[in-house]
Every structure is written in C-alpha cells, then in structure tokens.
Coordinates of C-alpha atoms in Angstrom, one line a residue:
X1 CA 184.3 89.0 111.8
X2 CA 183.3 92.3 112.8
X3 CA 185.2 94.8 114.8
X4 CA 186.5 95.6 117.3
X5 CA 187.6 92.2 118.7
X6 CA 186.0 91.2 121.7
X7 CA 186.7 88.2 124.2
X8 CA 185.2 84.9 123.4
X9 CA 183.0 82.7 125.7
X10 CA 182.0 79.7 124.1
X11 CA 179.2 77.4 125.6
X12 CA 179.4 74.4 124.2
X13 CA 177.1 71.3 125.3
X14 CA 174.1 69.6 124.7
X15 CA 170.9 70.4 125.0
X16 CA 171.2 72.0 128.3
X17 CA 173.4 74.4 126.5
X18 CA 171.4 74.4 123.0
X19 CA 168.2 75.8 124.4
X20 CA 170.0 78.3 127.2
X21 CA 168.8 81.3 124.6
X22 CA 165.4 80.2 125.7
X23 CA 162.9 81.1 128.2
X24 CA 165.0 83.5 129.4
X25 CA 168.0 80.9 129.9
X26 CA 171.1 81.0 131.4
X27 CA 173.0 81.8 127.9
X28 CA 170.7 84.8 127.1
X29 CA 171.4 86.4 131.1
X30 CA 175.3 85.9 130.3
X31 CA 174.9 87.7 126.9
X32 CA 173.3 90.4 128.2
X33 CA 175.7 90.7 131.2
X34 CA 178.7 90.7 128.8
X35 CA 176.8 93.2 126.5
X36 CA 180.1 95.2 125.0
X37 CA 182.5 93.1 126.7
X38 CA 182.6 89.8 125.5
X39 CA 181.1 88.0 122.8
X40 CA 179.4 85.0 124.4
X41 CA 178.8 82.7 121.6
X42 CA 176.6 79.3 121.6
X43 CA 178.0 75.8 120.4
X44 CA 175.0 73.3 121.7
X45 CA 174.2 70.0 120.6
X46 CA 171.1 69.0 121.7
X47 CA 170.8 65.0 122.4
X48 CA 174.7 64.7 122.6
X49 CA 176.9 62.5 124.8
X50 CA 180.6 63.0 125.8
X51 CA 181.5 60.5 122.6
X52 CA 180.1 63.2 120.0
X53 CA 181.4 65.8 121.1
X54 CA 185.0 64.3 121.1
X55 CA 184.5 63.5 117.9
X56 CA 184.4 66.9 116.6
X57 CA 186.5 68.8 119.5
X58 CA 189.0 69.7 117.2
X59 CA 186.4 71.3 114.1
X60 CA 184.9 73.3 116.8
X61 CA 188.0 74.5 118.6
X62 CA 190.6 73.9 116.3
X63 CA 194.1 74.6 117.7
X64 CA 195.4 76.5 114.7
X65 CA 192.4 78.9 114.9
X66 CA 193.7 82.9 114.5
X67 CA 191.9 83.8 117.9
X68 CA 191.4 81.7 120.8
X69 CA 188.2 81.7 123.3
X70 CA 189.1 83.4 127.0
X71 CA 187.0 80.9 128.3
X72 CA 184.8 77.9 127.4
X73 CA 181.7 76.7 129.9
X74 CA 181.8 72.8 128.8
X75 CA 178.6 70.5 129.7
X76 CA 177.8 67.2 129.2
X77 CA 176.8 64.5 131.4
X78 CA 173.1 63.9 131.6
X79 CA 172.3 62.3 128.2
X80 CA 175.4 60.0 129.1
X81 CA 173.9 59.3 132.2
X82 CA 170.9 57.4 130.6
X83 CA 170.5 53.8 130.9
X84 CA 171.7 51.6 128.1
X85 CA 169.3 50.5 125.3
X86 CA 169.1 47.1 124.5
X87 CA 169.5 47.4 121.1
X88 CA 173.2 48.9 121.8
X89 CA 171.5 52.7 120.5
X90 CA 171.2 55.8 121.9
X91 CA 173.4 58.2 124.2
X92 CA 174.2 56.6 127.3
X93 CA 178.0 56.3 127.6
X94 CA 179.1 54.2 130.8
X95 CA 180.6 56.1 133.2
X96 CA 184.6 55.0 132.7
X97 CA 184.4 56.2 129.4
X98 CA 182.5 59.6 130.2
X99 CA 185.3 60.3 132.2
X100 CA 188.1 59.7 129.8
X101 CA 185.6 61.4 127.6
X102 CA 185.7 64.8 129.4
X103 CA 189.1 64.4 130.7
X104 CA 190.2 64.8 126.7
X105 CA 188.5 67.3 126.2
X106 CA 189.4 69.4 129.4
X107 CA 193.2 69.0 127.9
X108 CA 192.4 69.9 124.5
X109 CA 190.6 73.2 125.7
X110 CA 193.6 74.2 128.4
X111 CA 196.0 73.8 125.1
X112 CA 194.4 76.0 122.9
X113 CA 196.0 78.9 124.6
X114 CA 197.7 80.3 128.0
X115 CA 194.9 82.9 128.5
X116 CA 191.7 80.5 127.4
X117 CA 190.2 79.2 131.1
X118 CA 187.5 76.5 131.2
X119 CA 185.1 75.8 133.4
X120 CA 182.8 72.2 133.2
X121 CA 178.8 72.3 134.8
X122 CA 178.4 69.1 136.2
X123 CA 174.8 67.2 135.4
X124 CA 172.3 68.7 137.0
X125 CA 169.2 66.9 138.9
X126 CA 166.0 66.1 137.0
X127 CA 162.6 66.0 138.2
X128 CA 161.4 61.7 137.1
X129 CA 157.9 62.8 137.3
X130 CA 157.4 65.6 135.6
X131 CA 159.6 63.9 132.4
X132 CA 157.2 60.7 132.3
X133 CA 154.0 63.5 132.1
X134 CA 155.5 66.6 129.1
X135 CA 158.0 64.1 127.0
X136 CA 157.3 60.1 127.2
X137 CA 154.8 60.8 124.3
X138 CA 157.4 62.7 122.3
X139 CA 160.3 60.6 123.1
X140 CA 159.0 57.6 124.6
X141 CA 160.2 56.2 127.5
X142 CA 163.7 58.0 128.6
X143 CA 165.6 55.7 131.2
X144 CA 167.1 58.4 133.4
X145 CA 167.0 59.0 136.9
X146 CA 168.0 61.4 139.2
X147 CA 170.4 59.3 140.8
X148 CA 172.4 58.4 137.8
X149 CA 172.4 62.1 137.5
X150 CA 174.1 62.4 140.7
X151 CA 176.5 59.7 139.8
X152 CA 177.8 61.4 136.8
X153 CA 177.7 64.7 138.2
X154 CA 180.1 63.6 141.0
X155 CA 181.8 62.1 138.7
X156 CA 182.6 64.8 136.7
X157 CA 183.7 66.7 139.7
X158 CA 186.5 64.5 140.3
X159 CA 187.7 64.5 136.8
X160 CA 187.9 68.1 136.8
X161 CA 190.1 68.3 140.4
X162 CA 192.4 65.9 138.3
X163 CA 193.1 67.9 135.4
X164 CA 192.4 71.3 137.0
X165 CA 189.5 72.5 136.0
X166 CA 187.2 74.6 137.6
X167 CA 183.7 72.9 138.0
X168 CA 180.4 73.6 138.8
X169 CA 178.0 71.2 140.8
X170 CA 175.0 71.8 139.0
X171 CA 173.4 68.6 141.0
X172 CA 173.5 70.0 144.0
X173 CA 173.4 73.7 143.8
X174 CA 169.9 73.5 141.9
X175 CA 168.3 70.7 145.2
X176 CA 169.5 73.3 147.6
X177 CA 165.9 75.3 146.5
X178 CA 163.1 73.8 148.2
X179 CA 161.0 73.9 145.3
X180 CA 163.6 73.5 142.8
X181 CA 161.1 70.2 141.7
X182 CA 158.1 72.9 140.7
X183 CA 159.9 75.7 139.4
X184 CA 164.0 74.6 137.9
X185 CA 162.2 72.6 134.9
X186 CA 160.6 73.2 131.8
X187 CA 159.6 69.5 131.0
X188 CA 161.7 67.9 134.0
X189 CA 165.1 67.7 132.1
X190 CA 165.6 71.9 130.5
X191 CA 165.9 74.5 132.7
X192 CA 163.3 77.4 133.1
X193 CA 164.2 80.6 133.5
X194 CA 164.5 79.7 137.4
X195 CA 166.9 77.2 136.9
X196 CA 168.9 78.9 134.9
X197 CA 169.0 81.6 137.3
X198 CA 171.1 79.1 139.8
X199 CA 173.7 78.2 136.9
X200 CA 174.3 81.8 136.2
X201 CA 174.9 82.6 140.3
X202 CA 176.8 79.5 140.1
X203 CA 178.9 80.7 136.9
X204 CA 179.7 84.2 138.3
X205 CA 180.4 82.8 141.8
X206 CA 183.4 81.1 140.0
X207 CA 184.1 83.9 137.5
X208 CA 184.7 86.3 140.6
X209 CA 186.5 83.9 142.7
X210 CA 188.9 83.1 139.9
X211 CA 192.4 84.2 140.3
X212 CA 192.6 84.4 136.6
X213 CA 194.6 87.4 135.1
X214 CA 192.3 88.9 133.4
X215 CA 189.8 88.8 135.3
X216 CA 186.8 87.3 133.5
X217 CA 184.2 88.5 136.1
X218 CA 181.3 90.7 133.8
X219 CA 182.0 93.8 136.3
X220 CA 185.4 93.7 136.1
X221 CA 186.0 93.5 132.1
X222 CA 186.2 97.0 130.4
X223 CA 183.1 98.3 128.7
X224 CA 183.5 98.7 124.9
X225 CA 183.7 102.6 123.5
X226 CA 182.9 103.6 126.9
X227 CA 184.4 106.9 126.7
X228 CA 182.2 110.0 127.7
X229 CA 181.1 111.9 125.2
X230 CA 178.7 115.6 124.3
X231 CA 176.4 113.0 122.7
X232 CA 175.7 110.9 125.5
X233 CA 172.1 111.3 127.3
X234 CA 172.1 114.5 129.5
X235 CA 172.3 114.1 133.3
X236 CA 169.4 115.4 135.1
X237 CA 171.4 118.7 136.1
X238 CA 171.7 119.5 132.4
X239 CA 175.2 120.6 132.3
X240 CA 177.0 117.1 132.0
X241 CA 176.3 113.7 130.2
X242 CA 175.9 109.9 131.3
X243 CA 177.8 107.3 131.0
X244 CA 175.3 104.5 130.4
X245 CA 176.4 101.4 129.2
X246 CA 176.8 100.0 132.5
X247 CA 173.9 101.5 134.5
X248 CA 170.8 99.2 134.5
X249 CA 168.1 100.2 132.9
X250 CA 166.1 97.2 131.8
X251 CA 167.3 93.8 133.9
X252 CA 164.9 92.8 136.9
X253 CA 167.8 91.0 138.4
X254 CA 170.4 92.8 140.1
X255 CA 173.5 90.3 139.5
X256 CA 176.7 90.2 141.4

C-alpha cells in the first residue's frame, strides 16, 4: 500500500470490465475523473459467467479485509446469456441460476461494510452482425443474441430492486443512440470508446443521484493535497498561484 489512503472503487466483471482500460474505456475515463480522489481499481475476468465469479467472491473481497471498497461497479450477464453448448461446456448459465447468482453476490458486497455501496450494469445490447464478421474466426461461432441480452439485462434489473441495489440498464441506455450499431462496438460485443462514453454518463448519473453519505459523486469528493501553496503555477496576474488539480487541462469531454 502506499499513502495516503484513498477510497476504493472496484470494477469487477468480465470482459466488459477487463478491457475498460482500453480504447479509451469506460474504466480509464473513471480513473482519470477520480485522479487524487479515489483509487479506482480493476478486478475483470474476461470470458466469465455469474458461476465464476461466485466462486471466488470471497478471495477477491474477503470480509476480513483491513480496508473495505466505498463502492464496487459489479457486471456480469452477457457471457451467461449465451446459448447452451451441447456438449454441456462453456459460459452460458440459465437464467434462474444467474439470478441467484448475482443476488449472492449483491449480499456479500452490502456486508462487507456500512459505507461500501454497489452498483450492478445490466448486460448491454450487442450488434449479431458485426460479431459473426471480427470474431467467428477467432472464437467460432458464439450463440448470443441481442435478445437474450435483453432478457438477462431485465433480469438483472429486477434482482437488483429485490435486494436493493442500485442498477444500471446498460441494454437500453446504449439503443437509445441511433447509431449505437456503428459506433458502441469494437467487434459487436466490447465497447469503443463511444460506448463506453454512455456507461460512464450512466455511472455518474447514479453516483450524483445517490443519497449516499458520502457522496461518491467525482465533484463532490475532496481533492488530495489540495491545499494552495507558493509553489503552485503562477496565475496570469503574477501575484497569486493556481489551484490546479481540478481545472481541466487535458480531457475533451466536459463530464457532469
């Protein structure tokens, strides 16, 4: 560990959340947003179902640990989602077990601590075609559709009213672009840096709406060693110094 301690938000998924430090993905934007506030810190599975990651809930979050996250962004859905093999293989989980699946681990990440808060990303669409031209040839033929998607995604929203958790519909907040079939994808399953783009509005949407105490919202966190000091940049008047860790001086995107 290194000082001084910061909050922790974990992501902690499958591939959706493996590869969001990628082409400018949704992980990356929320580290750089949380840049001396909170340590955002990436626990992503790529290929996983509900099943596995149940399996090792407690090694990654155990309940004894010294420090506790302040909040945990939880996906998985969409490689459960798949249709069955028939040889028995592979990730597809049906859909009364995905939700006893996530319902699990929804109450083992409320009980890790009074201030840790969770939020679950629903599965998000996919784009059929665009999968069958970039991956068949690496993966072979991948039996999922976009309205299995929707299925578990919907599904998953219900699971979270049940055990209060606050959810995100991925599904449908990424179809509400009009070209969200062009531009969300990077092979018709990852998201691009456009896609990401929605689950980051959709993330701090929540964050801000939250009537969590503390407020986990990126502008509302304290800055860390944000104190004004003679060895700061000089203002443009010359006689005072900035403050500039949270003036913008690099990010294309204004976020809220």
């Amino acid at each position: 560990m290194v000082g001084p301690l910061r909050p922790q938000f974990v992501l902690f998924g499958s591939s959706i959340v493996q590869f969001s430090y990628s082409n400018q993905g949704w992980g990356a934007i929320l580290a750089d947003l949380y840049a001396r506030k909170a340590d955002v810190v990436l626990r992503g599975y790529s290929g996983w179902n509900s099943r596995r990651a149940l399996q090792v809930l407690d090694q990654v979050f155990p309940k004894d640990a010294a420090v506790q996250p302040s909040l945990v962004i939880v996906y998985f859905g969409g490689n459960d989602s798949m249709h069955p093999h028939p040889s028995g293989l592979g990730p597809h989980v049906p859909l009364p077990e995905y939700v006893e699946n996530m319902k699990k681990i929804a109450v083992h990440l409320k009980g890790l601590s009074e201030q840790t808060r969770v939020i679950f990303l629903s599965a998000p669409p996919i784009n059929e075609a665009q999968i069958r031209e970039t991956l068949s040839g690496r993966l072979g033929t991948l039996s999922r559709t976009n309205e299995c998607c929707g299925i578990y995604s919907e599904a998953c929203l219900e699971l979270c009213k049940e055990v209060g958790v606050k959810a995100i519909d991925l599904w449908t907040a990424i179809q509400q672009r009009d070209d969200w079939l062009n531009v969300c994808f990077t092979d018709g399953i990852h998201l691009s840096s456009e896609g990401s783009k929605v689950v980051v509005k959709e993330i701090l949407k929540v964050l801000e709406e939250a009537e969590w105490e503390p407020n986990l919202h990126w502008k509302s966190m304290p800055c860390e060693f944000d104190d004004d000091s003679p060895n700061n940049p000089v203002s443009p008047v010359g006689k005072t110094t900035l403050r500039v860790a949270d003036i913008n001086l690099h990010r294309e995107i204004e976020w809220d």
